[in-house]
């Protein structure tokens, strides 16, 4: 704008200084009206300027979060509810009639139950303790009696034994434990007794408790028959007790005797 004003003033000065011919010929022409013409010229000047600005991070203002405005929401009022009550008089009459009817029932039913229960367990326990006591004593005494009876019968001999019979040379004499159960002659013997078992091929019931004599290396040993030996050879072989085997051999280490002989007494 400053440049525009300067140009306008310059043009005005030039117009005033220029000579006019009309003064020379004033007598020839009439004087004209002065007209001022103002010309405005607009000059636009663009200046390019580059500026470098250093910004300190600490001077940068913190960014504020945008604020949101919450508009109120219109809520419609709830619809009116109606409550209907049940008629009071009917309920009262039913409750009172029910309680009056039930009350006497349980009192009458419980009387006979308590009277019946007590005497039952008292009667059951009496015979049980009386029966158990004598049982074990009878068994042990009968076992001892059987062993004593067998020893007595063996010492007295048997009339059925073939007296003065031949001498037998069995192929073997072994030993067994007679105390494990009742023998074929119906008796129970101890392992230290002189009872012998005769081979099943030579044994019969008439020979139970028959006395015999066994000879080994010139020594004789008394014994009696009281059992059957099912595994012995049928050549009058014998199965004797560990006690009698030890008397004849000094121990049971040999397990078998092959050079003995025996006969009925």
XYZ file of N, CA and C in Angstrom:
795
model
N 0.829 -1.209 0.000
C 0.000 0.000 0.000
C 0.857 1.251 0.000
N 2.005 1.186 0.632
C 2.902 2.343 0.661
C 3.411 2.653 -0.725
N 3.748 1.650 -1.477
C 4.250 1.841 -2.853
C 3.171 2.397 -3.752
N 1.962 1.998 -3.542
C 0.848 2.512 -4.366
C 0.662 4.011 -4.159
N 0.725 4.476 -2.967
C 0.572 5.927 -2.677
C 1.676 6.753 -3.301
N 2.922 6.246 -3.285
C 4.063 6.988 -3.856
C 3.887 7.141 -5.346
N 3.452 6.098 -6.028
C 3.262 6.167 -7.494
C 2.169 7.169 -7.847
N 1.104 7.213 -7.077
C 0.010 8.163 -7.356
C 0.479 9.613 -7.237
N 1.285 9.910 -6.255
C 1.794 11.281 -6.067
C 2.744 11.660 -7.194
N 3.527 10.727 -7.678
C 4.468 11.016 -8.773
C 3.727 11.393 -10.046
N 2.697 10.651 -10.342
C 1.909 10.944 -11.539
C 1.229 12.305 -11.431
N 0.842 12.641 -10.277
C 0.191 13.943 -10.068
C 1.167 15.087 -10.286
N 2.376 14.913 -9.888
C 3.394 15.955 -10.059
C 3.733 16.164 -11.522
N 3.818 15.108 -12.268
C 4.112 15.189 -13.692
C 2.999 15.915 -14.433
N 1.827 15.665 -14.062
C 0.698 16.324 -14.723
C 0.703 17.829 -14.466
N 1.088 18.282 -13.345
C 1.100 19.714 -13.013
C 2.247 20.436 -13.688
N 3.389 19.752 -13.898
C 4.562 20.416 -14.476
C 4.513 20.517 -15.980
N 3.729 19.732 -16.633
C 3.694 19.738 -18.104
C 3.117 21.062 -18.633
N 3.718 21.685 -19.729
C 3.203 22.960 -20.291
C 1.930 22.749 -21.064
N 1.063 23.694 -20.991
C -0.233 23.616 -21.658
C -0.298 24.639 -22.787
N -0.700 24.234 -23.932
C -0.792 25.091 -25.092
C -2.016 25.987 -25.056
N -2.975 25.683 -24.328
C -4.165 26.491 -24.346
C -3.931 27.930 -23.885
N -2.837 28.090 -23.112
C -2.579 29.482 -22.673
C -2.149 30.353 -23.837
N -1.470 29.733 -24.810
C -1.036 30.499 -25.960
C -2.195 30.886 -26.846
N -3.120 30.080 -26.858
C -4.267 30.330 -27.719
C -5.501 30.563 -26.891
N -5.330 31.273 -25.827
C -6.470 31.498 -24.943
C -7.532 32.338 -25.621
N -7.058 33.118 -26.522
C -8.050 33.945 -27.134
C -8.825 33.196 -28.179
N -8.206 32.013 -28.596
C -8.919 31.250 -29.614
C -9.924 30.292 -29.015
N -9.643 29.709 -27.882
C -10.518 28.638 -27.318
C -11.075 29.044 -25.979
N -12.140 28.495 -25.670
C -12.766 28.767 -24.367
C -12.097 27.928 -23.294
N -12.108 28.414 -22.134
C -11.490 27.725 -20.982
C -12.302 26.495 -20.614
N -11.543 25.329 -20.498
C -12.221 24.066 -20.160
C -12.193 23.801 -18.653
N -13.104 22.994 -18.233
C -13.183 22.612 -16.796
C -12.089 21.616 -16.481
N -11.429 21.843 -15.371
C -10.325 20.969 -14.939
C -10.899 19.670 -14.391
N -10.368 18.561 -14.959
C -10.803 17.205 -14.493
C -9.599 16.478 -13.912
N -9.740 16.025 -12.752
C -8.651 15.275 -12.089
C -8.933 13.765 -12.218
N -7.939 13.100 -12.732
C -8.049 11.634 -12.891
C -7.033 10.972 -11.953
N -7.495 10.183 -11.130
C -6.615 9.459 -10.176
C -6.529 8.003 -10.600
N -5.339 7.604 -10.919
C -5.107 6.206 -11.292
C -4.388 5.492 -10.137
N -4.934 4.416 -9.807
C -4.365 3.615 -8.692
C -3.776 2.340 -9.256
N -2.542 2.172 -9.024
C -1.866 0.939 -9.460
C -1.481 0.120 -8.243
N -1.846 -1.091 -8.240
C -1.570 -1.996 -7.086
C -0.452 -2.940 -7.465
N 0.598 -2.827 -6.727
C 1.764 -3.686 -6.954
C 1.848 -4.690 -5.803
N 1.853 -5.962 -6.142
C 1.954 -7.029 -5.118
C 3.339 -7.645 -5.204
N 4.077 -7.576 -4.148
C 5.432 -8.125 -4.101
C 5.461 -9.280 -3.107
N 5.894 -10.420 -3.624
C 5.959 -11.623 -2.759
C 7.400 -11.862 -2.364
N 7.651 -11.894 -1.079
C 8.994 -12.129 -0.541
C 8.995 -13.498 0.129
N 9.888 -14.408 -0.346
C 10.003 -15.776 0.248
C 11.056 -15.740 1.331
N 10.681 -16.054 2.538
C 11.612 -16.061 3.675
C 11.543 -17.419 4.360
N 12.708 -17.988 4.663
C 12.792 -19.298 5.360
C 13.399 -19.073 6.727
N 12.747 -19.556 7.739
C 13.206 -19.365 9.119
C 13.285 -20.726 9.800
N 14.381 -21.016 10.464
C 14.554 -22.267 11.238
C 14.306 -21.967 12.701
N 13.389 -22.714 13.299
C 13.023 -22.496 14.700
C 13.354 -23.762 15.472
N 14.166 -23.648 16.524
C 14.500 -24.771 17.410
C 13.518 -24.784 18.575
N 12.857 -25.908 18.745
C 11.831 -26.024 19.794
C 12.351 -26.929 20.897
N 12.300 -26.457 22.122
C 12.697 -27.251 23.292
C 11.525 -28.146 23.702
N 11.761 -29.505 23.825
C 10.630 -30.400 24.181
C 9.970 -30.050 25.492
N 10.725 -29.445 26.423
C 10.136 -29.136 27.722
C 9.148 -27.996 27.632
N 9.305 -27.122 26.556
C 8.415 -25.966 26.440
C 7.125 -26.289 25.725
N 7.021 -27.536 25.175
C 5.794 -27.881 24.451
C 4.680 -28.101 25.455
N 3.588 -27.413 25.322
C 2.488 -27.588 26.293
C 1.858 -28.977 26.167
N 1.473 -29.524 27.317
C 0.841 -30.855 27.326
C -0.502 -30.820 26.640
N -0.753 -31.917 25.907
C -2.023 -31.997 25.171
C -3.133 -32.396 26.125
N -4.139 -31.650 26.119
C -5.275 -31.943 27.003
C -6.275 -32.804 26.270
N -6.799 -33.781 26.978
C -7.768 -34.693 26.360
C -9.065 -33.961 26.097
N -9.689 -34.294 24.987
C -10.967 -33.626 24.679
C -12.031 -34.024 25.679
N -12.787 -33.075 26.047
C -13.858 -33.317 27.014
C -15.138 -33.654 26.282
N -15.830 -34.603 26.846
C -17.109 -35.009 26.234
C -18.241 -34.606 27.150
N -19.238 -34.165 26.568
C -20.420 -33.739 27.331
C -21.500 -34.793 27.167
N -21.971 -35.283 28.266
C -22.988 -36.331 28.229
C -24.362 -35.705 28.362
N -25.167 -35.986 27.378
C -26.502 -35.412 27.389
C -27.424 -36.273 28.243
N -28.309 -35.689 28.959
C -29.250 -36.458 29.796
C -30.178 -37.302 28.946
N -30.461 -38.514 29.434
C -31.345 -39.446 28.728
C -32.679 -39.478 29.440
N -33.669 -39.411 28.673
C -35.017 -39.398 29.252
C -35.477 -40.836 29.509
N -35.923 -41.101 30.728
C -36.426 -42.429 31.097
C -37.905 -42.332 31.384
N -38.633 -43.217 30.730
C -40.086 -43.169 30.912
C -40.453 -43.718 32.275
N -41.379 -43.182 32.941
C -41.800 -43.679 34.276
C -42.422 -45.065 34.162
N -42.190 -45.963 35.166
C -42.756 -47.320 35.099
C -44.268 -47.322 35.133
N -44.788 -48.352 34.465
C -46.248 -48.461 34.427
C -46.770 -48.876 35.787
N -47.845 -48.424 36.191
C -48.400 -48.768 37.518
C -48.794 -50.239 37.577
N -48.449 -50.886 38.710
C -48.791 -52.307 38.900
C -49.919 -52.442 39.897
N -50.669 -53.463 39.686
C -51.815 -53.690 40.588
C -51.594 -54.989 41.335
N -51.782 -55.017 42.602
C -51.614 -56.203 43.451
C -52.974 -56.686 43.925
N -53.157 -58.009 43.703
C -54.461 -58.558 44.087
C -54.270 -59.489 45.272
N -54.889 -59.278 46.336
C -54.742 -60.078 47.546
C -55.831 -61.142 47.616
N -55.397 -62.333 48.138
C -56.373 -63.420 48.302
C -57.305 -63.089 49.445
N -58.481 -63.561 49.400
C -59.432 -63.267 50.502
C -58.963 -63.899 51.795
N -58.864 -63.105 52.833
C -58.346 -63.519 54.137
C -59.213 -64.524 54.874
N -60.493 -64.428 54.898
C -61.297 -65.307 55.767
C -61.182 -66.786 55.413
N -61.048 -67.146 54.094
C -61.005 -68.558 53.720
C -59.751 -69.242 54.242
N -58.565 -68.574 54.144
C -57.294 -69.153 54.600
C -57.318 -69.439 56.093
N -57.848 -68.559 56.884
C -57.869 -68.710 58.346
C -58.704 -69.912 58.767
N -59.791 -70.137 58.106
C -60.675 -71.232 58.505
C -60.066 -72.593 58.201
N -59.274 -72.724 57.070
C -58.651 -74.006 56.726
C -57.548 -74.377 57.703
N -56.688 -73.426 58.075
C -55.573 -73.705 58.991
C -56.066 -74.161 60.344
N -57.064 -73.523 60.856
C -57.540 -73.865 62.191
C -58.174 -75.252 62.206
N -58.886 -75.622 61.137
C -59.532 -76.933 61.115
C -58.517 -78.064 61.000
N -57.371 -77.851 60.256
C -56.337 -78.881 60.078
C -55.607 -79.178 61.381
N -55.158 -78.180 62.108
C -54.391 -78.379 63.339
C -55.210 -79.075 64.412
N -56.466 -78.838 64.479
C -57.319 -79.472 65.490
C -57.447 -80.964 65.214
N -57.416 -81.402 63.940
C -57.630 -82.812 63.586
C -56.381 -83.679 63.774
N -55.175 -83.146 63.487
C -53.936 -83.925 63.499
C -53.414 -84.171 64.906
N -53.589 -83.290 65.835
C -52.947 -83.321 67.151
C -53.078 -84.637 67.907
N -54.203 -85.290 68.070
C -54.290 -86.497 68.909
C -53.717 -87.757 68.287
N -53.406 -87.772 66.948
C -52.989 -89.017 66.274
C -51.675 -89.603 66.780
N -50.498 -88.877 66.821
C -49.226 -89.499 67.224
C -49.162 -89.971 68.658
N -49.919 -89.371 69.574
C -49.846 -89.723 70.997
C -50.300 -91.161 71.233
N -51.323 -91.604 70.550
C -51.888 -92.942 70.760
C -51.004 -94.044 70.188
N -50.307 -93.811 69.000
C -49.556 -94.867 68.315
C -48.249 -95.239 68.985
N -47.598 -94.415 69.776
C -46.275 -94.686 70.336
C -46.298 -95.505 71.624
N -47.418 -95.729 72.241
C -47.479 -96.425 73.536
C -47.075 -97.896 73.457
N -47.556 -98.747 72.523
C -47.176 -100.176 72.515
C -45.743 -100.442 72.106
N -45.077 -99.551 71.310
C -43.709 -99.808 70.824
C -42.701 -99.859 71.962
N -42.724 -98.924 72.888
C -41.743 -98.882 73.974
C -41.920 -100.048 74.943
N -43.107 -100.566 75.118
C -43.357 -101.674 76.044
C -42.796 -102.993 75.518
N -42.775 -103.219 74.189
C -42.381 -104.506 73.592
C -40.867 -104.712 73.493
N -40.054 -103.663 73.330
C -38.624 -103.779 73.006
C -37.727 -104.312 74.133
N -37.749 -103.887 75.408
C -36.720 -104.242 76.410
C -36.473 -105.722 76.658
N -37.452 -106.611 76.803
C -37.130 -107.986 77.224
C -36.431 -108.848 76.189
N -36.391 -108.456 74.896
C -35.852 -109.333 73.845
C -34.376 -109.679 73.998
N -33.400 -108.723 74.121
C -31.973 -109.095 74.184
C -31.556 -109.825 75.445
N -32.263 -109.669 76.571
C -31.855 -110.269 77.847
C -31.898 -111.796 77.787
N -32.899 -112.381 77.155
C -33.077 -113.837 77.097
C -32.039 -114.523 76.216
N -31.538 -113.857 75.150
C -30.654 -114.482 74.150
C -29.256 -114.785 74.673
N -28.654 -113.985 75.541
C -27.250 -114.103 75.919
C -26.940 -115.223 76.915
N -27.902 -115.784 77.614
C -27.635 -116.751 78.689
C -27.034 -118.077 78.211
N -27.583 -118.805 77.212
C -27.024 -120.118 76.841
C -25.686 -120.068 76.127
N -25.301 -118.918 75.523
C -24.065 -118.850 74.730
C -22.818 -119.056 75.581
N -22.668 -118.365 76.703
C -21.477 -118.471 77.541
C -21.377 -119.844 78.221
N -22.490 -120.494 78.533
C -22.487 -121.798 79.194
C -21.962 -122.902 78.279
N -22.221 -122.798 76.960
C -21.884 -123.878 76.018
C -20.400 -123.940 75.654
N -19.693 -122.805 75.624
C -18.325 -122.762 75.108
C -17.314 -123.389 76.053
N -17.436 -123.263 77.340
C -16.395 -123.615 78.303
C -15.884 -125.053 78.238
N -16.682 -126.112 78.299
C -16.137 -127.472 78.416
C -15.555 -128.067 77.142
N -15.725 -127.420 75.974
C -15.332 -128.041 74.702
C -13.853 -128.388 74.589
N -12.870 -127.453 74.807
C -11.458 -127.812 74.594
C -10.912 -128.859 75.550
N -11.409 -128.912 76.776
C -10.883 -129.867 77.752
C -11.183 -131.306 77.333
N -12.342 -131.543 76.762
C -12.736 -132.895 76.355
C -11.844 -133.435 75.241
N -11.452 -132.556 74.274
C -10.646 -132.988 73.127
C -9.245 -133.415 73.530
N -8.568 -132.606 74.366
C -7.196 -132.932 74.760
C -7.141 -134.190 75.613
N -8.121 -134.376 76.472
C -8.111 -135.562 77.329
C -8.344 -136.830 76.511
N -9.213 -136.729 75.452
C -9.456 -137.917 74.634
C -8.221 -138.307 73.830
N -7.438 -137.283 73.379
C -6.208 -137.568 72.638
C -5.187 -138.273 73.518
N -5.021 -137.781 74.733
C -4.075 -138.410 75.672
C -4.507 -139.832 76.005
N -5.821 -140.030 76.160
C -6.326 -141.366 76.489
C -6.051 -142.349 75.364
N -6.154 -141.859 74.108
C -5.915 -142.751 72.971
C -4.469 -143.205 72.921
N -3.523 -142.274 73.209
C -2.104 -142.644 73.199
C -1.791 -143.629 74.313
N -2.335 -143.405 75.518
C -2.095 -144.303 76.651
C -2.662 -145.685 76.361
N -3.873 -145.720 75.777
C -4.496 -147.012 75.477
C -3.695 -147.790 74.451
N -3.141 -147.084 73.472
C -2.345 -147.758 72.445
C -1.075 -148.344 73.025
N -0.393 -147.591 73.906
C 0.826 -148.101 74.521
C 0.522 -149.309 75.404
N -0.623 -149.261 76.114
C -1.000 -150.372 76.995
C -1.304 -151.636 76.192
N -2.054 -151.462 75.097
C -2.399 -152.616 74.260
C -1.171 -153.228 73.615
N -0.206 -152.397 73.234
C 1.009 -152.915 72.608
C 1.841 -153.723 73.588
N 1.878 -153.278 74.839
C 2.680 -153.995 75.830
C 2.052 -155.334 76.196
N 0.696 -155.391 76.119
C 0.026 -156.645 76.472
C 0.044 -157.656 75.337
N 0.347 -157.208 74.100
C 0.442 -158.129 72.971
C -0.904 -158.396 72.339
N -0.934 -159.238 71.323
C -2.166 -159.593 70.622
C -2.199 -161.102 70.408
N -3.384 -161.660 70.647
C -3.527 -163.111 70.500
C -3.452 -163.551 69.044
N -3.701 -162.549 68.089
C -3.720 -162.922 66.681
C -2.339 -162.952 66.058
N -1.284 -162.513 66.746
C 0.060 -162.505 66.185
C 0.546 -163.943 66.001
N 1.142 -164.215 64.857
C 1.633 -165.594 64.604
C 2.882 -165.900 65.419
N 2.686 -166.485 66.610
C 3.819 -166.781 67.493
C 4.695 -167.875 66.889
N 6.000 -167.710 67.087
C 6.959 -168.700 66.614
C 7.021 -168.809 65.112
N 6.677 -167.690 64.392
C 6.685 -167.720 62.932
C 8.084 -167.493 62.401
N 8.131 -167.385 61.084
C 9.431 -167.234 60.434
C 10.016 -165.854 60.630
N 11.292 -165.747 60.293
C 12.013 -164.476 60.375
C 11.950 -163.818 59.003
N 11.645 -162.464 59.008
C 11.521 -161.716 57.745
C 12.759 -160.845 57.527
N 13.212 -160.816 56.283
C 14.344 -159.968 55.897
C 13.855 -158.906 54.879
N 13.319 -157.814 55.369
C 12.768 -156.793 54.467
C 13.870 -156.105 53.667
N 13.447 -155.569 52.488
C 14.428 -154.862 51.653
C 14.810 -153.511 52.239
N 13.938 -152.969 53.089
C 14.272 -151.671 53.690
C 13.428 -151.409 54.923
N 13.977 -150.584 55.834
C 13.250 -150.047 56.985
C 13.478 -148.532 56.971
N 12.387 -147.766 56.876
C 12.466 -146.290 56.868
C 11.744 -145.751 58.094
N 11.653 -144.417 58.222
C 10.958 -143.839 59.384
C 9.938 -142.783 58.923
N 8.922 -142.525 59.800
C 7.860 -141.540 59.526
C 7.433 -140.907 60.841
N 6.536 -139.914 60.790
C 6.050 -139.235 61.998
C 4.606 -139.643 62.248
N 4.338 -140.488 63.256
C 2.972 -140.957 63.507
C 2.080 -139.930 64.195
N 2.676 -138.847 64.710
C 1.894 -137.880 65.495
C 1.034 -136.956 64.634
N 1.100 -137.085 63.310
C 0.355 -136.172 62.442
C -1.135 -136.505 62.384
N -1.539 -137.691 62.789
C -2.961 -138.037 62.742
C -3.230 -139.427 63.280
N -4.491 -139.825 63.197
C -4.909 -141.138 63.694
C -4.442 -142.236 62.737
N -3.937 -143.334 63.294
C -3.403 -144.434 62.480
C -4.536 -145.295 61.926
N -4.165 -146.273 61.077
C -5.171 -147.184 60.512
C -5.757 -148.104 61.572
N -5.057 -148.218 62.711
C -5.583 -149.011 63.826
C -6.443 -148.169 64.758
N -6.675 -146.884 64.416
C -7.564 -146.022 65.193
C -6.921 -145.362 66.381
N -5.595 -145.308 66.457
C -4.910 -144.714 67.596
C -3.996 -143.578 67.124
N -3.580 -142.733 68.092
C -2.624 -141.649 67.829
C -1.372 -141.945 68.643
N -0.202 -141.942 67.990
C 1.055 -142.291 68.652
C 2.018 -141.105 68.599
N 2.984 -141.112 69.526
C 4.002 -140.055 69.551
C 5.205 -140.478 68.707
N 6.066 -139.511 68.372
C 7.253 -139.806 67.559
C 8.320 -140.579 68.335
N 8.192 -140.644 69.672
C 9.179 -141.368 70.485
C 8.727 -142.794 70.816
N 7.526 -143.171 70.378
C 7.027 -144.518 70.688
C 7.708 -145.564 69.790
N 7.472 -146.874 70.086
C 8.076 -147.972 69.320
C 7.108 -148.558 68.293
N 6.122 -147.775 67.873
C 5.153 -148.256 66.899
C 5.800 -148.335 65.521
N 5.375 -149.353 64.723
C 5.871 -149.499 63.353
C 4.679 -149.631 62.414
N 4.905 -149.262 61.134
C 3.879 -149.413 60.100
C 4.318 -150.529 59.164
N 3.417 -151.515 58.957
C 3.713 -152.664 58.095
C 3.221 -152.362 56.679
N 3.935 -152.867 55.677
C 3.560 -152.624 54.282
C 2.116 -153.049 54.039
N 1.408 -152.279 53.182
C -0.021 -152.523 52.956
C -0.279 -153.901 52.333
N 0.705 -154.474 51.619
C 0.515 -155.802 51.034
C 0.571 -156.913 52.053
N 1.070 -156.625 53.259
C 1.185 -157.640 54.305
C 0.329 -157.322 55.521
N -0.277 -156.112 55.575
C -1.013 -155.665 56.761
C -2.475 -156.075 56.682
N -3.044 -156.422 57.857
C -4.488 -156.620 58.008
C -4.870 -156.207 59.413
N -6.157 -156.032 59.636
C -6.626 -155.489 60.923
C -6.313 -156.407 62.102
N -6.114 -157.697 61.876
C -5.807 -158.612 62.975
C -4.413 -158.388 63.538
N -3.554 -157.671 62.793
C -2.183 -157.462 63.250
C -2.008 -156.177 64.060
N -3.081 -155.408 64.290
C -2.970 -154.186 65.101
C -2.511 -154.550 66.516
N -1.506 -153.844 66.995
C -0.918 -153.991 68.335
C -0.138 -155.302 68.519
N 0.153 -156.013 67.430
C 0.958 -157.241 67.549
C 2.410 -156.875 67.843
N 3.025 -157.582 68.828
C 4.405 -157.278 69.217
C 5.380 -157.987 68.295
N 6.480 -157.274 67.983
C 7.524 -157.850 67.133
C 8.880 -157.509 67.740
N 9.926 -158.175 67.188
C 11.303 -157.887 67.592
C 12.119 -157.636 66.331
N 12.884 -156.527 66.367
C 13.731 -156.175 65.226
C 15.185 -156.375 65.648
N 15.967 -157.030 64.775
C 17.383 -157.272 65.082
C 18.245 -156.550 64.047
N 19.299 -155.868 64.562
C 20.244 -155.179 63.685
C 21.635 -155.284 64.298
N 22.556 -155.894 63.544
C 23.946 -156.035 63.996
C 24.035 -156.725 65.361
N 23.190 -157.764 65.574
C 23.230 -158.543 66.808
C 22.459 -157.922 67.946
N 21.876 -156.741 67.778
C 21.089 -156.092 68.831
C 19.611 -156.192 68.479
N 18.772 -156.420 69.525
C 17.327 -156.541 69.313
C 16.604 -155.329 69.904
N 15.482 -154.983 69.253
C 14.688 -153.811 69.675
C 13.207 -154.189 69.623
N 12.496 -154.121 70.787
C 11.068 -154.468 70.790
C 10.234 -153.372 70.108
N 9.139 -153.786 69.477
C 8.233 -152.838 68.818
C 6.868 -153.484 68.688
N 5.891 -152.721 68.149
C 4.553 -153.276 67.910
C 3.960 -152.631 66.650
N 3.058 -153.340 66.000
C 2.436 -152.866 64.758
C 1.205 -152.018 65.100
N 1.151 -150.796 64.524
C -0.004 -149.918 64.794
C -0.421 -149.089 63.597
N 0.212 -149.288 62.433
C -0.100 -148.463 61.266
C 0.171 -149.254 59.992
N -0.371 -148.762 58.862
C -0.158 -149.362 57.546
C 0.712 -148.439 56.713
N 1.699 -149.018 55.981
C 2.588 -148.227 55.116
C 2.218 -148.496 53.662
N 1.449 -147.565 53.010
C 1.023 -147.823 51.631
C 2.160 -147.750 50.616
N 3.275 -147.068 50.929
C 4.369 -146.934 49.973
C 5.487 -147.936 50.162
N 5.380 -148.826 51.138
C 6.445 -149.805 51.389
C 6.285 -151.036 50.479
N 7.403 -151.671 50.070
C 7.330 -152.903 49.258
C 6.652 -154.029 50.040
N 5.963 -154.898 49.331
C 5.214 -155.983 49.991
C 6.118 -157.169 50.316
N 7.238 -156.902 50.947
C 8.151 -157.965 51.393
C 8.417 -157.818 52.880
N 7.326 -157.383 53.599
C 7.386 -157.173 55.046
C 8.330 -156.031 55.427
N 8.427 -155.017 54.523
C 9.201 -153.814 54.870
C 8.452 -153.026 55.931
N 9.213 -152.252 56.725
C 8.645 -151.509 57.849
C 8.934 -150.012 57.721
N 8.039 -149.206 58.335
C 8.229 -147.760 58.492
C 8.133 -147.499 59.982
N 9.226 -147.090 60.634
C 9.257 -146.969 62.090
C 9.314 -145.495 62.495
N 9.197 -145.217 63.805
C 9.202 -143.835 64.296
C 10.622 -143.283 64.313
N 10.776 -141.931 64.319
C 12.121 -141.346 64.411
C 12.838 -141.744 65.695
N 12.064 -141.926 66.800
C 12.692 -142.315 68.068
C 13.294 -143.708 68.003
N 12.553 -144.667 67.414
C 13.058 -146.035 67.305
C 14.203 -146.112 66.296
N 14.132 -145.344 65.220
C 15.202 -145.326 64.222
C 16.502 -144.807 64.840
N 16.392 -143.795 65.721
C 17.588 -143.240 66.381
C 18.187 -144.259 67.358
N 17.332 -145.037 68.050
C 17.837 -146.065 68.960
C 18.646 -147.120 68.202
N 18.240 -147.436 66.994
C 18.905 -148.478 66.218
C 20.148 -147.969 65.492
N 20.106 -146.707 64.995
C 21.195 -146.196 64.157
C 21.987 -145.051 64.788
N 21.528 -144.532 65.921
C 22.219 -143.407 66.562
C 21.703 -142.056 66.095
N 21.097 -141.980 64.912
C 20.493 -140.753 64.365
C 19.622 -141.151 63.172
N 18.991 -140.173 62.588
C 18.153 -140.433 61.407
C 18.854 -140.039 60.110
N 20.177 -139.791 60.169
C 20.903 -139.316 58.983
C 20.911 -140.354 57.856
N 20.958 -141.634 58.199
C 21.028 -142.677 57.161
C 19.744 -142.720 56.335
N 18.593 -142.477 56.988
C 17.315 -142.436 56.283
C 16.719 -143.793 55.972
N 17.532 -144.856 55.815
C 17.022 -146.187 55.484
C 17.960 -147.259 56.054
N 17.377 -148.382 56.510
C 18.140 -149.539 57.014
C 17.843 -150.717 56.083
N 18.890 -151.389 55.580
C 18.695 -152.450 54.590
C 19.124 -153.859 55.085
N 19.853 -153.955 56.178
C 20.366 -155.272 56.605
C 19.777 -155.729 57.925
N 18.532 -155.322 58.262
C 17.875 -155.741 59.510
C 16.911 -156.896 59.217
N 16.450 -157.540 60.291
C 15.446 -158.597 60.172
C 14.513 -158.511 61.365
N 13.324 -159.100 61.269
C 12.349 -159.033 62.370
C 11.453 -160.270 62.354
N 10.735 -160.477 63.498
C 9.814 -161.603 63.632
C 8.751 -161.252 64.651
N 7.650 -161.983 64.630
C 6.578 -161.799 65.609
C 6.971 -162.475 66.912
N 6.646 -161.857 68.050
C 6.941 -162.447 69.358
C 5.892 -163.504 69.709
